[in-house]
Amino acid sequence: MIIISKSAKHYLSKLLSKKKKGTNIKLSIENKDKENLTCQIKYFDKKEENFNYTKFNFIDFKVYVKKNIFIYIKKIKIDIESKSLKDEIIIKIFKKRENLKNRISNFIKYKINSKLEYHGGFVELIDIKENMFVILKFFGGCNGCSMAKVTLKEGIEKEIKKNFPNIKGVIDITDHIHSESSFY
């Protein structure tokens, strides 16, 4: 959802009136670090429109936001603030609050498992304990692999702790039995 104040709508309409017909607004949102999103307002030509963008219709213009980032956003508020004889656009982004277990599970699915799949294996999040230890279980080529402990401590645990500073460590509950499908 995008909320634009009356004064901001007027301001943006005035800016767009000086551009060629069909020019709209694009919110260019980037994830600069793990918590903060930055946003720039840019002009957006109708020719650029495609399925990668979510479109929001307003009376005088449209606002486009890339779909792949908008899924993490609850709402965006755009307003105008007057500062010493000049107007400044203020953009506030409210991120969706996903619970920690879902965030870590998605991180494992997309960041960790993409590396483990080269060895025919993957890891799943089983639980997060109250003491902030993540419980994992290895599957496929990782189950029974002689390098599983090293992968766990030097790879997976370091990545999880780097991206989720509240996490204290990682515990493997896999009953590692070496088999033909084990990588090493």
Short mmCIF file of C-alpha atoms in Angstrom, two decimals:
data_model
loop_
_atom_site.label_atom_id
_atom_site.label_comp_id
_atom_site.label_asym_id
_atom_site.label_seq_id
_atom_site.Cartn_x
_atom_site.Cartn_y
_atom_site.Cartn_z
CA MET A 1 0.00 0.00 0.00
CA ILE A 2 1.25 3.48 -0.87
CA ILE A 3 -0.14 6.52 0.94
CA ILE A 4 0.63 9.91 -0.57
CA SER A 5 -0.39 13.10 1.24
CA LYS A 6 -2.43 15.71 -0.62
CA SER A 7 0.52 18.13 -0.69
CA ALA A 8 2.88 15.41 -1.99
CA LYS A 9 0.40 14.46 -4.75
CA HIS A 10 0.22 18.11 -5.80
CA TYR A 11 4.02 18.42 -5.72
CA LEU A 12 4.57 15.24 -7.77
CA SER A 13 1.85 16.22 -10.28
CA LYS A 14 3.55 19.59 -10.73
CA LEU A 15 6.92 17.90 -11.39
CA LEU A 16 5.38 15.43 -13.85
CA SER A 17 3.58 18.21 -15.75
CA LYS A 18 7.01 19.40 -16.89
CA LYS A 19 7.88 15.97 -18.35
CA LYS A 20 6.65 14.31 -21.54
CA LYS A 21 3.21 12.73 -21.47
CA GLY A 22 3.18 9.18 -20.08
CA THR A 23 5.96 9.82 -17.56
CA ASN A 24 5.16 8.48 -14.10
CA ILE A 25 6.96 7.82 -10.82
CA LYS A 26 9.15 4.88 -9.85
CA LEU A 27 10.18 4.24 -6.26
CA SER A 28 13.66 2.73 -6.46
CA ILE A 29 14.01 0.82 -3.20
CA GLU A 30 17.22 -0.87 -2.13
CA ASN A 31 18.14 -3.02 0.82
CA LYS A 32 21.35 -1.29 1.92
CA ASP A 33 21.81 -3.49 4.97
CA LYS A 34 19.89 -6.16 6.82
CA GLU A 35 17.35 -3.79 8.40
CA ASN A 36 17.17 -0.52 6.49
CA LEU A 37 15.64 0.19 3.12
CA THR A 38 16.57 3.28 1.14
CA CYS A 39 14.31 4.85 -1.45
CA GLN A 40 14.70 7.27 -4.32
CA ILE A 41 11.96 8.76 -6.45
CA LYS A 42 12.72 8.54 -10.16
CA TYR A 43 10.86 9.28 -13.34
CA PHE A 44 9.41 6.23 -15.04
CA ASP A 45 8.55 6.13 -18.74
CA LYS A 46 5.51 4.09 -19.69
CA LYS A 47 7.75 2.14 -22.13
CA GLU A 48 9.60 0.66 -19.13
CA GLU A 49 6.41 -0.87 -17.71
CA ASN A 50 6.51 -4.67 -17.46
CA PHE A 51 5.52 -7.58 -15.22
CA ASN A 52 8.43 -6.90 -12.82
CA TYR A 53 6.61 -3.90 -11.34
CA THR A 54 3.61 -3.43 -9.09
CA LYS A 55 1.58 -0.43 -10.29
CA PHE A 56 -0.38 1.93 -8.02
CA ASN A 57 -2.87 4.25 -9.72
CA PHE A 58 -3.43 7.77 -8.47
CA ILE A 59 -5.61 10.43 -10.13
CA ASP A 60 -2.84 12.29 -11.98
CA PHE A 61 -0.10 9.66 -12.16
CA LYS A 62 0.99 6.10 -11.44
CA VAL A 63 3.65 4.87 -9.02
CA TYR A 64 5.72 1.77 -9.83
CA VAL A 65 7.66 -0.41 -7.40
CA LYS A 66 9.66 -3.55 -8.26
CA LYS A 67 7.70 -6.62 -7.18
CA ASN A 68 10.72 -8.47 -5.79
CA ILE A 69 11.23 -5.81 -3.09
CA PHE A 70 7.60 -4.81 -2.54
CA ILE A 71 6.78 -8.23 -1.07
CA TYR A 72 8.78 -7.18 2.03
CA ILE A 73 6.97 -3.85 2.44
CA LYS A 74 3.86 -3.28 4.52
CA LYS A 75 3.29 0.31 3.38
CA ILE A 76 5.00 3.41 2.04
CA LYS A 77 4.09 6.95 3.10
CA ILE A 78 5.10 9.91 0.95
CA ASP A 79 4.76 13.45 2.26
CA ILE A 80 6.22 16.93 1.78
CA GLU A 81 8.14 18.81 4.41
CA SER A 82 8.91 22.50 3.97
CA LYS A 83 12.45 23.41 4.98
CA SER A 84 13.85 26.93 4.65
CA LEU A 85 12.01 28.05 1.51
CA LYS A 86 12.13 24.69 -0.22
CA ASP A 87 9.97 21.58 -0.21
CA GLU A 88 11.49 18.19 0.49
CA ILE A 89 9.92 14.82 -0.24
CA ILE A 90 9.85 12.54 2.80
CA ILE A 91 9.44 8.81 2.20
CA LYS A 92 8.78 6.41 5.07
CA ILE A 93 8.93 2.68 4.41
CA PHE A 94 7.30 0.25 6.81
CA LYS A 95 8.62 -3.29 6.40
CA LYS A 96 6.54 -6.38 6.99
CA ARG A 97 7.49 -8.05 10.24
CA GLU A 98 8.15 -11.66 9.50
CA ASN A 99 8.81 -13.86 12.50
CA LEU A 100 12.38 -14.95 13.13
CA LYS A 101 11.74 -18.62 12.36
CA ASN A 102 10.33 -17.79 8.90
CA ARG A 103 13.18 -15.37 8.15
CA ILE A 104 15.85 -17.91 9.09
CA SER A 105 14.03 -20.70 7.25
CA ASN A 106 13.90 -18.57 4.08
CA PHE A 107 17.55 -17.59 4.52
CA ILE A 108 18.51 -21.28 4.74
CA LYS A 109 16.33 -22.18 1.78
CA TYR A 110 17.69 -19.48 -0.56
CA LYS A 111 21.23 -18.76 0.68
CA ILE A 112 22.54 -21.90 2.39
CA ASN A 113 20.86 -24.68 0.42
CA SER A 114 21.85 -23.13 -2.90
CA LYS A 115 25.45 -23.96 -1.94
CA LEU A 116 24.72 -27.40 -0.47
CA GLU A 117 22.79 -28.56 -3.53
CA TYR A 118 26.10 -28.90 -5.44
CA HIS A 119 26.77 -31.86 -3.14
CA GLY A 120 23.27 -33.27 -3.49
CA GLY A 121 22.26 -32.18 -0.01
CA PHE A 122 20.27 -29.64 1.92
CA VAL A 123 19.57 -28.58 5.48
CA GLU A 124 16.26 -27.76 7.16
CA LEU A 125 15.44 -25.56 10.12
CA ILE A 126 13.80 -27.70 12.80
CA ASP A 127 13.41 -25.12 15.57
CA ILE A 128 14.85 -22.10 17.34
CA LYS A 129 15.33 -22.65 21.06
CA GLU A 130 14.65 -20.00 23.73
CA ASN A 131 18.41 -19.71 24.27
CA MET A 132 18.62 -18.58 20.60
CA PHE A 133 20.28 -21.70 19.23
CA VAL A 134 19.09 -22.84 15.80
CA ILE A 135 18.35 -26.56 15.46
CA LEU A 136 19.11 -27.97 11.98
CA LYS A 137 18.98 -31.33 10.26
CA PHE A 138 20.98 -32.40 7.19
CA PHE A 139 19.48 -34.41 4.33
CA GLY A 140 20.65 -35.96 1.06
CA GLY A 141 24.37 -35.92 0.35
CA CYS A 142 25.02 -33.96 3.55
CA ASN A 143 23.70 -36.77 5.77
CA GLY A 144 26.69 -38.88 6.74
CA CYS A 145 29.19 -36.63 4.96
CA SER A 146 32.50 -36.48 6.82
CA MET A 147 32.63 -32.71 6.21
CA ALA A 148 29.20 -32.00 7.77
CA LYS A 149 30.68 -30.65 11.04
CA VAL A 150 33.02 -28.30 9.19
CA THR A 151 30.20 -27.16 6.89
CA LEU A 152 27.99 -26.57 9.93
CA LYS A 153 30.50 -24.57 12.00
CA GLU A 154 32.57 -22.79 9.35
CA GLY A 155 29.84 -22.18 6.79
CA ILE A 156 26.26 -22.38 7.98
CA GLU A 157 26.71 -21.13 11.55
CA LYS A 158 28.91 -18.19 10.52
CA GLU A 159 26.43 -17.11 7.82
CA ILE A 160 23.42 -17.39 10.11
CA LYS A 161 25.12 -15.51 12.97
CA LYS A 162 26.33 -12.81 10.58
CA ASN A 163 22.83 -12.25 9.19
CA PHE A 164 20.92 -12.82 12.46
CA PRO A 165 23.05 -11.34 15.27
CA ASN A 166 20.64 -12.55 18.01
CA ILE A 167 21.42 -16.18 17.17
CA LYS A 168 24.00 -17.72 19.53
CA GLY A 169 24.84 -20.84 17.54
CA VAL A 170 23.68 -23.81 15.49
CA ILE A 171 23.03 -27.40 16.61
CA ASP A 172 22.89 -30.35 14.23
CA ILE A 173 20.43 -33.10 15.26
CA THR A 174 21.12 -35.31 12.24
CA ASP A 175 21.85 -38.97 12.93
CA HIS A 176 24.77 -39.02 10.47
CA ILE A 177 25.03 -42.44 8.89
CA HIS A 178 27.52 -42.70 6.04
CA SER A 179 25.92 -44.17 2.93
CA GLU A 180 26.39 -44.24 -0.84
CA SER A 181 24.52 -40.92 -1.13
CA SER A 182 26.85 -39.19 1.39
CA PHE A 183 29.07 -36.67 -0.40
CA TYR A 184 32.35 -37.64 1.41
#
